[in-house]
CSV table of C-alpha atoms in Angstrom, one decimal:
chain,number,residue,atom,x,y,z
A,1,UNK,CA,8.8,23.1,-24.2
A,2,UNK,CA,11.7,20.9,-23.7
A,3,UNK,CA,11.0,18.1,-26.6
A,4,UNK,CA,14.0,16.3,-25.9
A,5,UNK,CA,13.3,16.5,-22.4
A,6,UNK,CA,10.3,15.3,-22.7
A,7,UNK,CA,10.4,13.0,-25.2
A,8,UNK,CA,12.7,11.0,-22.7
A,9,UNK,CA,10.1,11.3,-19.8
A,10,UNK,CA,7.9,9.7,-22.2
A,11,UNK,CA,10.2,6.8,-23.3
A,12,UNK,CA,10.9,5.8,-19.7
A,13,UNK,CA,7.8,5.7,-18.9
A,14,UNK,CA,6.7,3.4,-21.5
A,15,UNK,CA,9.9,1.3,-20.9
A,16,UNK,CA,9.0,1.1,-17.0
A,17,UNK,CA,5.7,-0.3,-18.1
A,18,UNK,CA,7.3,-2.7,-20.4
A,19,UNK,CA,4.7,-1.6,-22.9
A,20,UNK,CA,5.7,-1.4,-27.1
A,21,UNK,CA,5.4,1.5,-29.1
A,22,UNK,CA,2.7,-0.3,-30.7
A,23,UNK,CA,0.7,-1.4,-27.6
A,24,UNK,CA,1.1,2.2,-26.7
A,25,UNK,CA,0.1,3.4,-30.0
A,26,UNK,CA,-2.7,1.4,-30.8
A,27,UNK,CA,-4.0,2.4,-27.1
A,28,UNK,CA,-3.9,5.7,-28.2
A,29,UNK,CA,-4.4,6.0,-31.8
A,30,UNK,CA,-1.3,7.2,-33.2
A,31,UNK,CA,1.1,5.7,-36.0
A,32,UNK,CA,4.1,4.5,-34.2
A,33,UNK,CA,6.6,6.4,-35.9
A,34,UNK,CA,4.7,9.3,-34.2
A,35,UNK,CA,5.5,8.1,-31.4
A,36,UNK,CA,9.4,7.3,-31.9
A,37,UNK,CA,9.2,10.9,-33.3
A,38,UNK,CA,7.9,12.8,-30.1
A,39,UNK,CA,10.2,10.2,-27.7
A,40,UNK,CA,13.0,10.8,-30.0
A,41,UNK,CA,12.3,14.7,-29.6
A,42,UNK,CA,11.8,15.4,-33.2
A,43,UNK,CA,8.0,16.3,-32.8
A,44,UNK,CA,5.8,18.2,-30.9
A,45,UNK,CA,3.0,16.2,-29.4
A,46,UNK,CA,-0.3,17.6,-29.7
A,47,UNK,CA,-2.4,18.4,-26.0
A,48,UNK,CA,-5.0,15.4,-26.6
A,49,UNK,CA,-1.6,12.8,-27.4
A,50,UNK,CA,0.1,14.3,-23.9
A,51,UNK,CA,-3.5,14.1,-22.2
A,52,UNK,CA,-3.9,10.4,-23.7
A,53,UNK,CA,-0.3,9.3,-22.4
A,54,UNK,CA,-0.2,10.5,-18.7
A,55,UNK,CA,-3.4,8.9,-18.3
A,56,UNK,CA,-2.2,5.7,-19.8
A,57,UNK,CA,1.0,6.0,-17.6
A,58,UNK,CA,-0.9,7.0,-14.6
A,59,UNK,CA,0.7,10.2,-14.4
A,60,UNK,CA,0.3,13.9,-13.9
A,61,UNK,CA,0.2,15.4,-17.7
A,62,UNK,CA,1.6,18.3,-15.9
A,63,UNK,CA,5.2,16.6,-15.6
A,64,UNK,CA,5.6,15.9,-19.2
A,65,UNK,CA,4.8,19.7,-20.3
A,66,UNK,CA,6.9,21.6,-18.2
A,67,UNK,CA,10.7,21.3,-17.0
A,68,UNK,CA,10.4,19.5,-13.6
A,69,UNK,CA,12.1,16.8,-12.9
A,70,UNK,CA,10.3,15.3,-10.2
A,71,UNK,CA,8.8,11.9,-10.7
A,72,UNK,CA,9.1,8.4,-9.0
A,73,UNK,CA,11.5,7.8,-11.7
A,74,UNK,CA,14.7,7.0,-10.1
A,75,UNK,CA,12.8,5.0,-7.2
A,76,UNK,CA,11.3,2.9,-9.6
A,77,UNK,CA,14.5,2.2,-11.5
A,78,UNK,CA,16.1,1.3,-8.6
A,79,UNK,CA,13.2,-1.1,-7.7
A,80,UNK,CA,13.5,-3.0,-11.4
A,81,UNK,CA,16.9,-2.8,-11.5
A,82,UNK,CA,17.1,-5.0,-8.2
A,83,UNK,CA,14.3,-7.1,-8.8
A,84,UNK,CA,12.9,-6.6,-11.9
A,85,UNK,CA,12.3,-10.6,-12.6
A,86,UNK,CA,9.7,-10.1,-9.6
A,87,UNK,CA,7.4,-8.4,-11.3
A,88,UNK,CA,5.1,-9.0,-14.5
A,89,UNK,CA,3.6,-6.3,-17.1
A,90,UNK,CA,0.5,-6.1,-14.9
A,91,UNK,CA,2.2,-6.0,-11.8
A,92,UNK,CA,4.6,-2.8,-13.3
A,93,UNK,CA,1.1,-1.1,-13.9
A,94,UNK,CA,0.0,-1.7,-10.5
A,95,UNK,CA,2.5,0.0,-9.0
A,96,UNK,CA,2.2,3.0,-11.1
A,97,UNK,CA,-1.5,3.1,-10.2
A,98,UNK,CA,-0.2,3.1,-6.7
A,99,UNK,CA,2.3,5.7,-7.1
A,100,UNK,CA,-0.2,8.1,-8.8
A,101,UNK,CA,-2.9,7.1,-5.9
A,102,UNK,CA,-0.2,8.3,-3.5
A,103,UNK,CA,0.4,11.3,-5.4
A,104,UNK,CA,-3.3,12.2,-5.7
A,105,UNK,CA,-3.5,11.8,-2.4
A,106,UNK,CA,-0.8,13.7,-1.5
A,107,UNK,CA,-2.3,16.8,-3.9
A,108,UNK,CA,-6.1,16.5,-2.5
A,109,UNK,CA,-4.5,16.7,1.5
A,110,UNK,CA,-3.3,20.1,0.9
A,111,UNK,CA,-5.9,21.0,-1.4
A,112,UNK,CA,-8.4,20.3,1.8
A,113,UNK,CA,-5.7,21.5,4.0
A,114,UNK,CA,-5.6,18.0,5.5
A,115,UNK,CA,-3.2,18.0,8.4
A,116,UNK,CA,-1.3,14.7,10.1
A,117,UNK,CA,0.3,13.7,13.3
A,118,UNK,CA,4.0,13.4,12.9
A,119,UNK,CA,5.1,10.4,14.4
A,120,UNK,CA,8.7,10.5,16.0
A,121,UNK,CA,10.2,6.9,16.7
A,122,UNK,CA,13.0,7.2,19.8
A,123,UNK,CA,16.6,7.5,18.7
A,124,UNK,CA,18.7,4.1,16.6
A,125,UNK,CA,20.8,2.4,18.8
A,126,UNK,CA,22.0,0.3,16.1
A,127,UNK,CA,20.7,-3.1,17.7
A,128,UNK,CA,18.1,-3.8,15.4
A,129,UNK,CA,15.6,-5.8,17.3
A,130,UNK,CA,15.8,-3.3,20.4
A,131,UNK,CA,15.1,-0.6,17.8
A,132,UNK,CA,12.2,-2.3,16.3
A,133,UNK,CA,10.7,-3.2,20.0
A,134,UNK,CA,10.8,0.5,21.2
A,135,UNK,CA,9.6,2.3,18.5
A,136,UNK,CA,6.9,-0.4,18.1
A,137,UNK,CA,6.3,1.1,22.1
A,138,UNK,CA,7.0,4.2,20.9
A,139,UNK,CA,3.9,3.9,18.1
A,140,UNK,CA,1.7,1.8,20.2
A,141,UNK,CA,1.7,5.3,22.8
A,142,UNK,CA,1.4,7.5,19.9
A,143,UNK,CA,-1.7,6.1,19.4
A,144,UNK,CA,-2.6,5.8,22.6
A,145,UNK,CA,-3.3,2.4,23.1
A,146,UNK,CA,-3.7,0.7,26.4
A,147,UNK,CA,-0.8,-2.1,27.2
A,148,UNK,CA,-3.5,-4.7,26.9
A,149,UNK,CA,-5.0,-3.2,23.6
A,150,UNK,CA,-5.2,-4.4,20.0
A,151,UNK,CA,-4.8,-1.8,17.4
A,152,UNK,CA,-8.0,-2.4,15.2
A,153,UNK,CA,-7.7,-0.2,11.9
A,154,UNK,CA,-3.9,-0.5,11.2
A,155,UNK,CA,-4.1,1.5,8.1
A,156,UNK,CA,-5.9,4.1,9.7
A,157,UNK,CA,-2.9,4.5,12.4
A,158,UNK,CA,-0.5,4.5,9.5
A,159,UNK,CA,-2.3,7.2,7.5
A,160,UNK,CA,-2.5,10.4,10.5
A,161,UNK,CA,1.2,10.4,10.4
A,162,UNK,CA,1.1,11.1,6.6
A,163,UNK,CA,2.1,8.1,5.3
A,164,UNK,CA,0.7,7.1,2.3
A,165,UNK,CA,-0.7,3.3,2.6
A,166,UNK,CA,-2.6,1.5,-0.4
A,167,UNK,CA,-3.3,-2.3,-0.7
A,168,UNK,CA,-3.4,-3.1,-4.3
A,169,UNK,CA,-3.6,-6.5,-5.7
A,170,UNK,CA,0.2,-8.1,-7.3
A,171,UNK,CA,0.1,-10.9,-9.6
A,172,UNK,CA,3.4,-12.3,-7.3
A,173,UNK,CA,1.8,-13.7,-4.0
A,174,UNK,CA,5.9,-13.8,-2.9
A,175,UNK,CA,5.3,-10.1,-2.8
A,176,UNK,CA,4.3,-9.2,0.8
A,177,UNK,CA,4.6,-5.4,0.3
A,178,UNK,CA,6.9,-2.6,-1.0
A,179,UNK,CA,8.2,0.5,0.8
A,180,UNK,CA,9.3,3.9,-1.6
A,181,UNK,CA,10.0,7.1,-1.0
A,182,UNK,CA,7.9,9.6,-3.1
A,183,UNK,CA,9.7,12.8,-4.5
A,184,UNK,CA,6.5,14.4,-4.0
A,185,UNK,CA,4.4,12.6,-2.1
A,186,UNK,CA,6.7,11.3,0.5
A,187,UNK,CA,6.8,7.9,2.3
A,188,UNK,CA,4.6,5.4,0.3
A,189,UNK,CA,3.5,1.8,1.2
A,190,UNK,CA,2.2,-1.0,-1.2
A,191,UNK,CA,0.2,-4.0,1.0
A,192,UNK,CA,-0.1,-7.1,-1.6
A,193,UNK,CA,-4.2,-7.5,-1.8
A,194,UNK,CA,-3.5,-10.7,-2.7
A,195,UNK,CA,-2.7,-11.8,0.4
A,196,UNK,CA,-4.2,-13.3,3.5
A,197,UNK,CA,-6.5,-10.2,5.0
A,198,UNK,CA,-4.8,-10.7,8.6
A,199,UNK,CA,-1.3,-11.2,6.7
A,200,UNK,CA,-2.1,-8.0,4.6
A,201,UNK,CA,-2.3,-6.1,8.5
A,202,UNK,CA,1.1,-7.6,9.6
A,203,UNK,CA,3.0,-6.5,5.9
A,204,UNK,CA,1.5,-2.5,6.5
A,205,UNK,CA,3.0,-2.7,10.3
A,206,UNK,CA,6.3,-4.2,8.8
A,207,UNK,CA,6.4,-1.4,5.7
A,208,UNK,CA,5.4,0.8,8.5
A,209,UNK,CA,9.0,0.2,9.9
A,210,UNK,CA,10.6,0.4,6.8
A,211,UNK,CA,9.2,4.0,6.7
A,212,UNK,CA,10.0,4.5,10.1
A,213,UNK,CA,13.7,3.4,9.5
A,214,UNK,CA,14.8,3.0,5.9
A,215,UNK,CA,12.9,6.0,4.4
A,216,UNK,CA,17.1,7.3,3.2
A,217,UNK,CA,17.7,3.1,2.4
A,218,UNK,CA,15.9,3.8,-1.4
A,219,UNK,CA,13.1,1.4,-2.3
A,220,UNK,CA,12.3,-1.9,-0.7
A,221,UNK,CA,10.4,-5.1,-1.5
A,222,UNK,CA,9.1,-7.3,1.7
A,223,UNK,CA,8.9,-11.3,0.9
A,224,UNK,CA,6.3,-13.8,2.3
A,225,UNK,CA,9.3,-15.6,3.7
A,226,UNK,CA,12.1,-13.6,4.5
A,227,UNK,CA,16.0,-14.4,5.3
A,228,UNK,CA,16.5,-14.7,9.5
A,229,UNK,CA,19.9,-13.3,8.9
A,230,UNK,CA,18.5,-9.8,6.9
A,231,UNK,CA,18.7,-7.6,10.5
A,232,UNK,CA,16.6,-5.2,8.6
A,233,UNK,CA,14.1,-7.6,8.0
A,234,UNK,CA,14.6,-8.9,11.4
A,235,UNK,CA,13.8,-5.6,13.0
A,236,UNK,CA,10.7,-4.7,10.7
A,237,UNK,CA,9.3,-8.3,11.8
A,238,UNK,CA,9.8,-7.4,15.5
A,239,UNK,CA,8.3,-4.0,15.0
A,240,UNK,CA,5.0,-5.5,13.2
A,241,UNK,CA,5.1,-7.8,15.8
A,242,UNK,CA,5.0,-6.0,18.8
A,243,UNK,CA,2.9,-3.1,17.9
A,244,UNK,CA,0.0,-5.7,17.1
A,245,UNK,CA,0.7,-8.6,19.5
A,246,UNK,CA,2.8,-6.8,22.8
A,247,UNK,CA,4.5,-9.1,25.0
A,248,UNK,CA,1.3,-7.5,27.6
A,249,UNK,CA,-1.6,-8.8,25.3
A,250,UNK,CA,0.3,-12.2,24.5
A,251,UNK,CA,0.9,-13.2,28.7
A,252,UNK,CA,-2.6,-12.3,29.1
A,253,UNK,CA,-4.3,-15.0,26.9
A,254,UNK,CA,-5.1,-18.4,28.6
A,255,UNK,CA,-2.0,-20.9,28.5
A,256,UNK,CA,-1.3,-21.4,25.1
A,257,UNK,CA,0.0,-25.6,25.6
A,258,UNK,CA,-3.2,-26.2,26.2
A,259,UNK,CA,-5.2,-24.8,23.7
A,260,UNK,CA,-6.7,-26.9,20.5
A,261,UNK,CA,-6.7,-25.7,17.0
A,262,UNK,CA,-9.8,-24.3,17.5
A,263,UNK,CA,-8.5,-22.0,19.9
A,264,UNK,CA,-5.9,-20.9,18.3
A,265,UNK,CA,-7.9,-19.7,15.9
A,266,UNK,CA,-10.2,-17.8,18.1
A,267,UNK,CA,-7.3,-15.9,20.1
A,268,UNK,CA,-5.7,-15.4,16.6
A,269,UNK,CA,-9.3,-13.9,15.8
A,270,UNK,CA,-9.7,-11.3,18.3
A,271,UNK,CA,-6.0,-10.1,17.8
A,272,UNK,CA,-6.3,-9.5,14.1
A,273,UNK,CA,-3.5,-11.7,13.7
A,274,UNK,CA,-2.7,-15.2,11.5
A,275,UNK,CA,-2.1,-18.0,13.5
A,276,UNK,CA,1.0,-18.2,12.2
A,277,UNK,CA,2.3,-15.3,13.1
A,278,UNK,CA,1.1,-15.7,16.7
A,279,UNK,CA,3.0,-18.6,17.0
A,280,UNK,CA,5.7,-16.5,16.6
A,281,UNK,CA,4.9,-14.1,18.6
A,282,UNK,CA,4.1,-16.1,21.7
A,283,UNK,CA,7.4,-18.3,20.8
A,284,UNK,CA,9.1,-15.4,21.3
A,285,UNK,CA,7.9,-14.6,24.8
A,286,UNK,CA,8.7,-18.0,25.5
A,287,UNK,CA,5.2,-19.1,26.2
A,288,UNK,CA,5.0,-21.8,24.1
A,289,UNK,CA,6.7,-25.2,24.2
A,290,UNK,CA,8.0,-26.7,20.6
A,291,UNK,CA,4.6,-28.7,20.3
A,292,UNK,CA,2.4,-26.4,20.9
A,293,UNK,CA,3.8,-23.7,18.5
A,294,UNK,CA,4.1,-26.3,15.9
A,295,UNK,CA,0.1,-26.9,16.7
A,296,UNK,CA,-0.9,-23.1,16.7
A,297,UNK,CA,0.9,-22.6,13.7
A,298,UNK,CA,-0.8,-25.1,11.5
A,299,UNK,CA,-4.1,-24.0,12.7
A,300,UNK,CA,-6.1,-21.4,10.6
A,301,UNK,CA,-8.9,-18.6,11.2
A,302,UNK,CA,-11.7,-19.2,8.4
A,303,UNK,CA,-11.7,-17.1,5.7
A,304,UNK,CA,-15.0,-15.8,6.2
A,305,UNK,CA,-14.8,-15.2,9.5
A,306,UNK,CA,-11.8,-12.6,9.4
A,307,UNK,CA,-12.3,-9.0,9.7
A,308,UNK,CA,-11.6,-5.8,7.2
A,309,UNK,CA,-12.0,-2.9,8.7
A,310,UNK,CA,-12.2,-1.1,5.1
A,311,UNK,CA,-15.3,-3.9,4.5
A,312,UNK,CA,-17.8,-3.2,7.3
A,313,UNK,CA,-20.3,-5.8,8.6
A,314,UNK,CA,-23.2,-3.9,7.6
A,315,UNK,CA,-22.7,-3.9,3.7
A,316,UNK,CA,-24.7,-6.3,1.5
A,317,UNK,CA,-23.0,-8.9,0.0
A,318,UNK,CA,-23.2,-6.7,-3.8
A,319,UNK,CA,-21.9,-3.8,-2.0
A,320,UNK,CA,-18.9,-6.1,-0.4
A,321,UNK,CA,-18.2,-7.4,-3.6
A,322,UNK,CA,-18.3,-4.1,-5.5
A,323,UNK,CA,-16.0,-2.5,-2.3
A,324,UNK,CA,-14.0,-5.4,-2.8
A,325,UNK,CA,-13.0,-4.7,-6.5
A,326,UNK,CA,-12.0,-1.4,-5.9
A,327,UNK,CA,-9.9,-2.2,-2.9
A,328,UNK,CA,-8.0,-4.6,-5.2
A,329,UNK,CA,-7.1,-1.2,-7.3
A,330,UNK,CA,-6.0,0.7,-4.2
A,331,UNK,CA,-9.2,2.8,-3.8
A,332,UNK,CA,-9.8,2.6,0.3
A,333,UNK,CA,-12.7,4.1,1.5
A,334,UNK,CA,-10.7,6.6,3.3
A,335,UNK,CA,-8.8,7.6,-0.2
A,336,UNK,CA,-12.3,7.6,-2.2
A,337,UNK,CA,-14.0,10.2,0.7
A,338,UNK,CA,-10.9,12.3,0.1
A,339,UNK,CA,-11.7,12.8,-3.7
A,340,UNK,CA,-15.6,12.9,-2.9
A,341,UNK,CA,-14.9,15.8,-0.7
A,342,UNK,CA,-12.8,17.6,-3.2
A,343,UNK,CA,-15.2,17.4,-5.5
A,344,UNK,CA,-18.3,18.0,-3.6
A,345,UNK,CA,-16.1,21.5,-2.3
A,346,UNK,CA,-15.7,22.3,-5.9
A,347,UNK,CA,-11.6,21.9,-5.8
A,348,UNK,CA,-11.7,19.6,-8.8
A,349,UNK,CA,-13.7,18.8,-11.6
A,350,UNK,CA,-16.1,15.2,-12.1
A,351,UNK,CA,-13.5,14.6,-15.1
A,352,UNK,CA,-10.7,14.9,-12.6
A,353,UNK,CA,-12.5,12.9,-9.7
A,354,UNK,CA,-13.2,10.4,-12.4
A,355,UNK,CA,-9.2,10.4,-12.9
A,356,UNK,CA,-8.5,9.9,-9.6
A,357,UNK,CA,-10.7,7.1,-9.1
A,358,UNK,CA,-9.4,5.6,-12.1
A,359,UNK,CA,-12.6,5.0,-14.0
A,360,UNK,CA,-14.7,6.6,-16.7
A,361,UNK,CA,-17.8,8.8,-16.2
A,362,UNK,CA,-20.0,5.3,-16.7
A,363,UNK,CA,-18.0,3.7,-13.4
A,364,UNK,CA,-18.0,7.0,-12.1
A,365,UNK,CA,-21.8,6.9,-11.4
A,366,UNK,CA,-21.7,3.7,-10.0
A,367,UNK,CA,-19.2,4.2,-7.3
A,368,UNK,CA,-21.0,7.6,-6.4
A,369,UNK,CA,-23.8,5.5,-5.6
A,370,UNK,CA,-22.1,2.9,-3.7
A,371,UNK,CA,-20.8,5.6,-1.7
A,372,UNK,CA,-24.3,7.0,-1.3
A,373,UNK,CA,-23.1,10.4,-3.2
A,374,UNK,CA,-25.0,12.5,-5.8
A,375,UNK,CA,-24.2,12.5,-9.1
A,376,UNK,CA,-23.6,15.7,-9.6
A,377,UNK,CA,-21.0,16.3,-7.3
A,378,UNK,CA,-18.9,19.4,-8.8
């Protein structure tokens, strides 16, 4: 083993997190000049200390014991380097639970020999909004959706190509979403959980593009508000847009100048869409005069009356709320049947299912059951 090697995998990891030798220390039980020893590559760490830190970084223990150098590592640098002020403490450990979500994921497809649809977007022109419009077509066919038809389970869509999409709560309600491209797992989105359910829909279209386009581009961060001028931006925007609201759906509706707020928020309803960003959309197609965008755009579809496609109708209000926590960690029910069937095939162990769902054997039990699983599932 590589001490100095790894020893510097383990200080960047800590250093990423923004975490102390003695935070990490008196997580796992060790004196800190341990510690400094084994990052300083002076001492041997024993298995249980290399087991106890890639669980608390949310990595693979794997990486730390042998030579390879592949790890999120440089993406994330990148990432903090540019916008490091964006992001607290908690919000740095969010986004290694994501990464290691994606890479779990990533591990269990071929384990299961998942396969994907690989979706090919039409040659760049270089005219950003025409780009963003026709591979937005270009998607909308790929999924074989009628001109007059509103996808329904975005992240779904997103997923069969093999693109890795989690929502996971940020402290930073700025933070619409974040685009990276894992060394292993390949292209990974972020959706902010914190945001508005219809909004969170709109930022995994827009990361969507960013994957489509921008994979080579290093890591990206998406605002709530964005700069009309950033043609990158501009064309992610157009691609969200038109894949969810196309210019066929939007000349459909009944004359938009004369609707109230009350229909605004219906037609915003059935398309799975904030008013706001309808407003945009049918200002685009020059539907709408000045006034009545204005008026759609301050109107709003209730909370409760807004649809997750990852939080069913029939659930019980405990089993929402329960579903609802783990969602806030990343763990879609698509992602959590993924490690249930590993399991239940025997591919990995309840220890490593409990890993992968990021809980211990106690929590374990309790999201079997939610699920309607057996305890004994290995």
């Amino acid at each position: 083993m590589n001490l100095i090697a790894l020893g510097s995998k383990l200080s960047r990891y800590r250093e990423q997190l923004q975490l102390s030798v003695e935070e990490v220390t008196a997580a796992i039980r060790i004196s800190p000049d341990r510690l400094r020893s084994v990052e300083e590559g002076t001492l041997e760490p024993t298995g249980d200390e290399v087991l106890m830190l890639a669980d608390l970084y949310r990595c693979d223990f794997k990486f730390f014991i042998s030579n390879e150098q592949l790890a999120p590592f440089e993406q994330t640098e990148i990432l903090y380097r540019k916008h490091g002020s964006e992001f607290t403490k908690d919000d740095r450990r969010a986004i290694q639970e994501f990464l290691y979500l994606c890479e779990t994921e990533h591990f269990l497809m071929e384990e299961l020999n998942a396969t994907h649809r690989e979706f090919l977007a039409p040659p760049v022109s270089g005219h950003f909004k025409t780009d963003g419009i026709k591979a937005a077509e270009a998607f909308r066919r790929f999924n074989q959706h009628l001109s007059n038809e509103v996808p329904r389970d975005v992240y779904g869509e997103i997923r069969q190509t093999g693109v890795h999409v989690f929502r996971h709560k940020l402290g930073n309600s700025n933070i619409s979403g974040l685009f990276l491209a894992h060394p292993k797992a390949g292209k990974c989105i972020l959706v902010n959980y914190s945001e508005d359910v219809y909004r969170q829909r709109f930022s995994a279209a827009h990361e969507m593009a960013h994957a489509i386009f921008d994979a080579e581009g290093g890591p990206s961060i998406t605002y709530s508000s964005t700069d009309k001028n950033d043609y990158v931006e501009l064309r992610a925007n157009t691609f969200a847009s038109r894949y969810l609201m196309p210019p066929e759906v939007l000349r459909q509706l009944p004359h938009p100048e004369r609707w109230t707020q009350a229909d605004a928020g219906h037609w915003a309803q059935e398309l799975r869409v904030s008013c706001h960003a309808l407003s945009i959309g049918l200002q685009a197609e020059r539907l709408v005069s000045e006034e009545a965008f204005q008026r759609i755009k301050s109107s709003r579809v209730p909370r409760t009356r807004k649809i997750d496609p990852e939080l069913p109708a029939h659930l019980t209000d405990r089993q929402r709320e329960r579903k609802t926590r783990l969602l806030e960690r990343g763990l879609s029910s698509s992602y959590v049947a993924l490690c249930l069937d590993a399991a239940s095939q025997g591919l990995i162990t309840q220890g490593r299912l409990a890993e992968a769902l990021l809980c211990d054997s106690a929590e374990l039990q309790d999201l079997l059951s939610l699920y309607g699983r057996a305890p004994d599932v290995d």
